[in-house]
PDB file of N, CA and C in Angstrom:
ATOM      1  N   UNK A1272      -0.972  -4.011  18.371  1.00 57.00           N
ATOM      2  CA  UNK A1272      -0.651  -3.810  16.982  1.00 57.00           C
ATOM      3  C   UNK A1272      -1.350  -4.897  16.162  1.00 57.00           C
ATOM      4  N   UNK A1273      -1.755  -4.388  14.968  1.00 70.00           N
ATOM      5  CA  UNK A1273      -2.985  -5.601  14.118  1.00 70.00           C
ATOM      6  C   UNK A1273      -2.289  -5.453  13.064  1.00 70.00           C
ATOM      7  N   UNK A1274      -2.449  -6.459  11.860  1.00 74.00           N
ATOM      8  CA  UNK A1274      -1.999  -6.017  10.428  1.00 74.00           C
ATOM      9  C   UNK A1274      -3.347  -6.704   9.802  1.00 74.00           C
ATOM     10  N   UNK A1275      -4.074  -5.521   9.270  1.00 89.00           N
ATOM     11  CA  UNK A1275      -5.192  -5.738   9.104  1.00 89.00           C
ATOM     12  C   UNK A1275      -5.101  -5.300   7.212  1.00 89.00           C
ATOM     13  N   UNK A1276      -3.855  -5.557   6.691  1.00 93.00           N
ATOM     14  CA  UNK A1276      -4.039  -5.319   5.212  1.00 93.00           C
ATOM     15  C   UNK A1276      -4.458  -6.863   4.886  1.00 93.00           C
ATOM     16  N   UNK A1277      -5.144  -6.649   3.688  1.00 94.00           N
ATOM     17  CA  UNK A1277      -5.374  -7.400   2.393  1.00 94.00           C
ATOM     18  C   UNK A1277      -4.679  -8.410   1.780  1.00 94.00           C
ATOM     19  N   UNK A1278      -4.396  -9.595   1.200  1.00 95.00           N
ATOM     20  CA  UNK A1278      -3.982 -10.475   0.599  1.00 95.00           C
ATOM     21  C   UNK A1278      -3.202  -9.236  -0.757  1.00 95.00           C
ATOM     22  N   UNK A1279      -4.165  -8.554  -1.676  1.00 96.00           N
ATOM     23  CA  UNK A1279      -4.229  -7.699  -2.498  1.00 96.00           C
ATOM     24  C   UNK A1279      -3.475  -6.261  -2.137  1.00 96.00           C
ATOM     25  N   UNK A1280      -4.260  -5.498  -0.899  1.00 96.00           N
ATOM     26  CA  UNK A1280      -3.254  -4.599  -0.827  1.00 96.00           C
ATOM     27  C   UNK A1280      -1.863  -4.858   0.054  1.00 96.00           C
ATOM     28  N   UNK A1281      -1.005  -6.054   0.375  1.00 96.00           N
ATOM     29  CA  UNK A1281       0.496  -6.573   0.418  1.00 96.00           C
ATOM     30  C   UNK A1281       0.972  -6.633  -1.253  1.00 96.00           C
ATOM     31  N   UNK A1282      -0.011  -6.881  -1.965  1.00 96.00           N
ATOM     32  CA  UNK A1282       0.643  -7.244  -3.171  1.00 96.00           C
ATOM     33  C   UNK A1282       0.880  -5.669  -4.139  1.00 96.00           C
ATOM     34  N   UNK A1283      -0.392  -5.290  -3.753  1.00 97.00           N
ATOM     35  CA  UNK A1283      -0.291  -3.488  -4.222  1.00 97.00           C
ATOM     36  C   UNK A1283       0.950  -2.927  -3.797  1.00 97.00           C
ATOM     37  N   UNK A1284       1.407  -2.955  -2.425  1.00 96.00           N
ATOM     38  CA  UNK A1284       1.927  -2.090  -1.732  1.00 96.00           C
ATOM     39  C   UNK A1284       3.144  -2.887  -2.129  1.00 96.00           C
ATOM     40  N   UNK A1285       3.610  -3.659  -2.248  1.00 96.00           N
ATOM     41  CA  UNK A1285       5.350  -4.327  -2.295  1.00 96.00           C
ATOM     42  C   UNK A1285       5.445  -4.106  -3.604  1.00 96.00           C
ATOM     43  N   UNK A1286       4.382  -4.144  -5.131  1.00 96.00           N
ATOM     44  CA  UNK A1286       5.228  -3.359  -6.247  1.00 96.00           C
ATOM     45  C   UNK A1286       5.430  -2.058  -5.949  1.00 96.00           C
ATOM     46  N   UNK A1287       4.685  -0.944  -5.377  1.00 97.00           N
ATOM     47  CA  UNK A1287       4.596   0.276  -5.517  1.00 97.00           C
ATOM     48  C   UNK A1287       6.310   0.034  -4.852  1.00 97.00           C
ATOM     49  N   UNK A1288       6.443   0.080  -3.488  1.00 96.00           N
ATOM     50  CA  UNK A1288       7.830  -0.161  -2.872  1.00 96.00           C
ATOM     51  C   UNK A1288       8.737  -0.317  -3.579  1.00 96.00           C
ATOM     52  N   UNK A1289       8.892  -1.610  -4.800  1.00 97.00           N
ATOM     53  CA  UNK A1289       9.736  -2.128  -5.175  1.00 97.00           C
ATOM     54  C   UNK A1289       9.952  -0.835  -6.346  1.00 97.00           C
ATOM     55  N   UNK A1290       8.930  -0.828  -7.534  1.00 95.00           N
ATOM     56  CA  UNK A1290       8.937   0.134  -8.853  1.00 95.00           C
ATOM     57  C   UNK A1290       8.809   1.402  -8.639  1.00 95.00           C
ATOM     58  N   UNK A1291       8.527   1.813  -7.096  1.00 93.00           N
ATOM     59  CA  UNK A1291       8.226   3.499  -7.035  1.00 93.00           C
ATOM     60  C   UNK A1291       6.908   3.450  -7.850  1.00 93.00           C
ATOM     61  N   UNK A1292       7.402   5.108  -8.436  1.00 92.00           N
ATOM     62  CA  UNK A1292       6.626   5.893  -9.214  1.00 92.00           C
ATOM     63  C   UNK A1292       6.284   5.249 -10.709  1.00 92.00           C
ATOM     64  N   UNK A1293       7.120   4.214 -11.252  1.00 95.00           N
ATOM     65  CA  UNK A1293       6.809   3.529 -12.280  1.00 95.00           C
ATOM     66  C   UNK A1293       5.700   2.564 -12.670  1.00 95.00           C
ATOM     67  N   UNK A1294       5.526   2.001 -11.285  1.00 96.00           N
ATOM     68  CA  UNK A1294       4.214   0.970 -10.634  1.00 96.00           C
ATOM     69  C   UNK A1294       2.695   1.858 -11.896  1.00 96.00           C
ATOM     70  N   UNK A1295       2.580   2.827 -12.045  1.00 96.00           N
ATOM     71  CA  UNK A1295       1.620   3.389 -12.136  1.00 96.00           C
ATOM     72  C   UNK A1295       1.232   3.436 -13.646  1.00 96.00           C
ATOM     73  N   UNK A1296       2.730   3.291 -14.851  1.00 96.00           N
ATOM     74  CA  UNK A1296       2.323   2.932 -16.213  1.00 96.00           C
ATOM     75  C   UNK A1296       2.383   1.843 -15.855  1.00 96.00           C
ATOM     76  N   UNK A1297       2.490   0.673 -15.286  1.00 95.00           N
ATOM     77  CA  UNK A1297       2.338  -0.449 -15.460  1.00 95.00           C
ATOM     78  C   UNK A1297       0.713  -0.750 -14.955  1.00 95.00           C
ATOM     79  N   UNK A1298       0.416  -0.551 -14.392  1.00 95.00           N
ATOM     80  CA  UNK A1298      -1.032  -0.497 -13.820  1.00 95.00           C
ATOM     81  C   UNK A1298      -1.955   0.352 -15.238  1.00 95.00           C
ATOM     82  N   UNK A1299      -1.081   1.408 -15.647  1.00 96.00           N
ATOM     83  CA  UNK A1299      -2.442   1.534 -16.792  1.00 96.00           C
ATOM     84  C   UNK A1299      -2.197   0.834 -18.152  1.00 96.00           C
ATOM     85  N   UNK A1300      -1.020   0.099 -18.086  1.00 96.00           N
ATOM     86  CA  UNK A1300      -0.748  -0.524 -19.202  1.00 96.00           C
ATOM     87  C   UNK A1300      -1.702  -1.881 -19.123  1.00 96.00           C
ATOM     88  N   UNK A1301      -2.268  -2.563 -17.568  1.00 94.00           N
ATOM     89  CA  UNK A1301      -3.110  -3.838 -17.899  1.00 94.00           C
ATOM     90  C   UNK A1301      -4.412  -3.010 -17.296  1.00 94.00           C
ATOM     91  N   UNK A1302      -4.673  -2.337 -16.984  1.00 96.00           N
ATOM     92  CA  UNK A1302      -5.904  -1.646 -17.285  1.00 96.00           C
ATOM     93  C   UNK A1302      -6.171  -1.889 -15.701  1.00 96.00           C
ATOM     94  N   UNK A1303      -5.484  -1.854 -14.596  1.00 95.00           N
ATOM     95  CA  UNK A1303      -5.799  -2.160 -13.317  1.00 95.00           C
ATOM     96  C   UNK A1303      -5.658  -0.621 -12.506  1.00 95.00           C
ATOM     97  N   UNK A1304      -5.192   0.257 -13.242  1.00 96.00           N
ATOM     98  CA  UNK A1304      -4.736   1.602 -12.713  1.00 96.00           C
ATOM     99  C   UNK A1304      -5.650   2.160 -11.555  1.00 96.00           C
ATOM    100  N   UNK A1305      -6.681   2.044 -11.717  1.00 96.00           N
ATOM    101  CA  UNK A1305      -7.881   2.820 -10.408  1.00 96.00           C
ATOM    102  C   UNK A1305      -8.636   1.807  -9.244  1.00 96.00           C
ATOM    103  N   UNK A1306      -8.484   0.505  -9.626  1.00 97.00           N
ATOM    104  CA  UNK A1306      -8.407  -0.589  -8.550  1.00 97.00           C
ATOM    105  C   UNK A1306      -7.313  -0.652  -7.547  1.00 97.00           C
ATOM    106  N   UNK A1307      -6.169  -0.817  -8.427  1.00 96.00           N
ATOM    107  CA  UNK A1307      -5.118  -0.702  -7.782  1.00 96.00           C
ATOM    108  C   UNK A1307      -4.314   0.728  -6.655  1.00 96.00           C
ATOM    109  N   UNK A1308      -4.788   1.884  -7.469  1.00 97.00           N
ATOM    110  CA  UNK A1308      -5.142   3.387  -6.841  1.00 97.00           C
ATOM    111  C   UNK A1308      -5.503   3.157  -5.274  1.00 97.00           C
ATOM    112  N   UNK A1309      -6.743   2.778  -6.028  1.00 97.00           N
ATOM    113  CA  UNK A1309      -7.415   2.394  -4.204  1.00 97.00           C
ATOM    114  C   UNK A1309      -6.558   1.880  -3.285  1.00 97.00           C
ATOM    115  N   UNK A1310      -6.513   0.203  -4.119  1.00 97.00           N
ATOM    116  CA  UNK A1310      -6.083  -0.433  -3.264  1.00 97.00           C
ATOM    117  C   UNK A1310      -4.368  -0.505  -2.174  1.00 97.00           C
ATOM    118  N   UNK A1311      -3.950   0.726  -3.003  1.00 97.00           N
ATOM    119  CA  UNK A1311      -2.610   1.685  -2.494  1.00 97.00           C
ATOM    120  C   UNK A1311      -2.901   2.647  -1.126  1.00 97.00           C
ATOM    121  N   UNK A1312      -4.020   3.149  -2.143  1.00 97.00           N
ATOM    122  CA  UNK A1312      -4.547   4.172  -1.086  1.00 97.00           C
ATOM    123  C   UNK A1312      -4.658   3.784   0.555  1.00 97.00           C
ATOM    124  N   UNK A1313      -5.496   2.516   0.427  1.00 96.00           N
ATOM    125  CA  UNK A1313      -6.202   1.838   1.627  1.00 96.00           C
ATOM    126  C   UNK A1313      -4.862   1.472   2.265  1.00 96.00           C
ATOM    127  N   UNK A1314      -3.709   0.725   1.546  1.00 96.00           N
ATOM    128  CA  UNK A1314      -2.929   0.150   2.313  1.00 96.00           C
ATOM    129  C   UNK A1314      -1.548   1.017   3.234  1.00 96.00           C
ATOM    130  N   UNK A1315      -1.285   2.280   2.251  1.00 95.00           N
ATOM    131  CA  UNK A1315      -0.856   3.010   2.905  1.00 95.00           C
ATOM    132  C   UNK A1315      -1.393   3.664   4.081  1.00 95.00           C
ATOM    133  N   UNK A1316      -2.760   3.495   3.972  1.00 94.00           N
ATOM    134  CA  UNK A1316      -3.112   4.550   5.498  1.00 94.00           C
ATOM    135  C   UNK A1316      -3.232   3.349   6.740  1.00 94.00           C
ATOM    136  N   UNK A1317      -3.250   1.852   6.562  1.00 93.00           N
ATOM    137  CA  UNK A1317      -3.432   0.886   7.478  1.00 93.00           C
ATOM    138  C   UNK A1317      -1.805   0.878   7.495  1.00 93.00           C
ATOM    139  N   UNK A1318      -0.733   0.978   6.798  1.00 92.00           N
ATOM    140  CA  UNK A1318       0.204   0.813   7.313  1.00 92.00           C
ATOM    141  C   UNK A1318       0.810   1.812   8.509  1.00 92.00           C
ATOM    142  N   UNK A1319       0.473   3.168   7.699  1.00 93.00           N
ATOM    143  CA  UNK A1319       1.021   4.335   8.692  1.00 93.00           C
ATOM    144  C   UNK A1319      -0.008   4.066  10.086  1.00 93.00           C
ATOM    145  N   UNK A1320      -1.225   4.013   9.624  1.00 91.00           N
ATOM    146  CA  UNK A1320      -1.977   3.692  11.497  1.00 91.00           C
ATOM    147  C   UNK A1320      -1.097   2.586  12.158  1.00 91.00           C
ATOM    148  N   UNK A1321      -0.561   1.645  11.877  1.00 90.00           N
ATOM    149  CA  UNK A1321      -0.085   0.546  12.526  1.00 90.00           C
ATOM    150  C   UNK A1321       1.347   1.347  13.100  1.00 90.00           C
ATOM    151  N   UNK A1322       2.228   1.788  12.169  1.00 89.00           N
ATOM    152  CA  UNK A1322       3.281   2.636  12.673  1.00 89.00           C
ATOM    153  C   UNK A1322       3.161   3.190  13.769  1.00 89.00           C
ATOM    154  N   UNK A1323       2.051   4.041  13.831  1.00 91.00           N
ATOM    155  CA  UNK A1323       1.653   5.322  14.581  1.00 91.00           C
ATOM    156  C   UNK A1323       1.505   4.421  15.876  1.00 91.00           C
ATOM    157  N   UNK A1324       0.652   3.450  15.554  1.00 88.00           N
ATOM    158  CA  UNK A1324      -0.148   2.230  16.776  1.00 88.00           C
ATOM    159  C   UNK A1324       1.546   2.218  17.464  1.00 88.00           C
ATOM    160  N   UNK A1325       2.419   1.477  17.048  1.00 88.00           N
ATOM    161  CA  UNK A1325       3.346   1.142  17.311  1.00 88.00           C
ATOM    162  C   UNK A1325       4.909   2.262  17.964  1.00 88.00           C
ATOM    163  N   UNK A1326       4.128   3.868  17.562  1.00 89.00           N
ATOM    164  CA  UNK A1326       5.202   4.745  18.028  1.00 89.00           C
ATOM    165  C   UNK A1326       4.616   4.961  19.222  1.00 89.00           C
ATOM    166  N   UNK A1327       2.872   4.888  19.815  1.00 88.00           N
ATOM    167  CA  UNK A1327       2.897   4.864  20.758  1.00 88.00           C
ATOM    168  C   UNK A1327       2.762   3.951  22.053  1.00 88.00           C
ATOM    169  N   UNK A1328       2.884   2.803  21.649  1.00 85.00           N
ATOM    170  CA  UNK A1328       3.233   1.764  22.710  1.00 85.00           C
ATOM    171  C   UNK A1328       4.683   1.980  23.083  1.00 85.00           C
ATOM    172  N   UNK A1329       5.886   2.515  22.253  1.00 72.00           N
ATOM    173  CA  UNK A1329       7.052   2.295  22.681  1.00 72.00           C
ATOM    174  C   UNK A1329       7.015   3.766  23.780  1.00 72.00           C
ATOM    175  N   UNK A1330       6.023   4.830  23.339  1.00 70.00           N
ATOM    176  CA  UNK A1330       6.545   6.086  24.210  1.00 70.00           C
ATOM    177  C   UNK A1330       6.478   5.479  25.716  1.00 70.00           C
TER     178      UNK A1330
END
């Protein structure tokens, strides 16, 4: 198992967590909305691979 996120996408990913669906006027309110997009994007799919990594070491 690796945790191969970002300094940036931990920080992406723990507002989205924390604000939900709200995270997203706040992102276009400082003008970070499509950096931050990404940088959601990227971190959700390294998290679920790590999950996945991790559902199959326990099988």
């Amino acid at each position: 198992m690796k945790n191969d996120l970002t300094r940036e996408e931990w920080v992406v990913l723990a507002d989205y967590l924390d604000k939900e669906d709200r995270i997203f006027d706040l992102w276009k309110k400082d003008k970070s909305l499509g950096k931050n997009t990404k940088l959601l994007k990227s971190a959700k799919r390294k998290f679920f691979e790590t999950a996945r990594d991790i559902r199959l070491v326990d099988k």
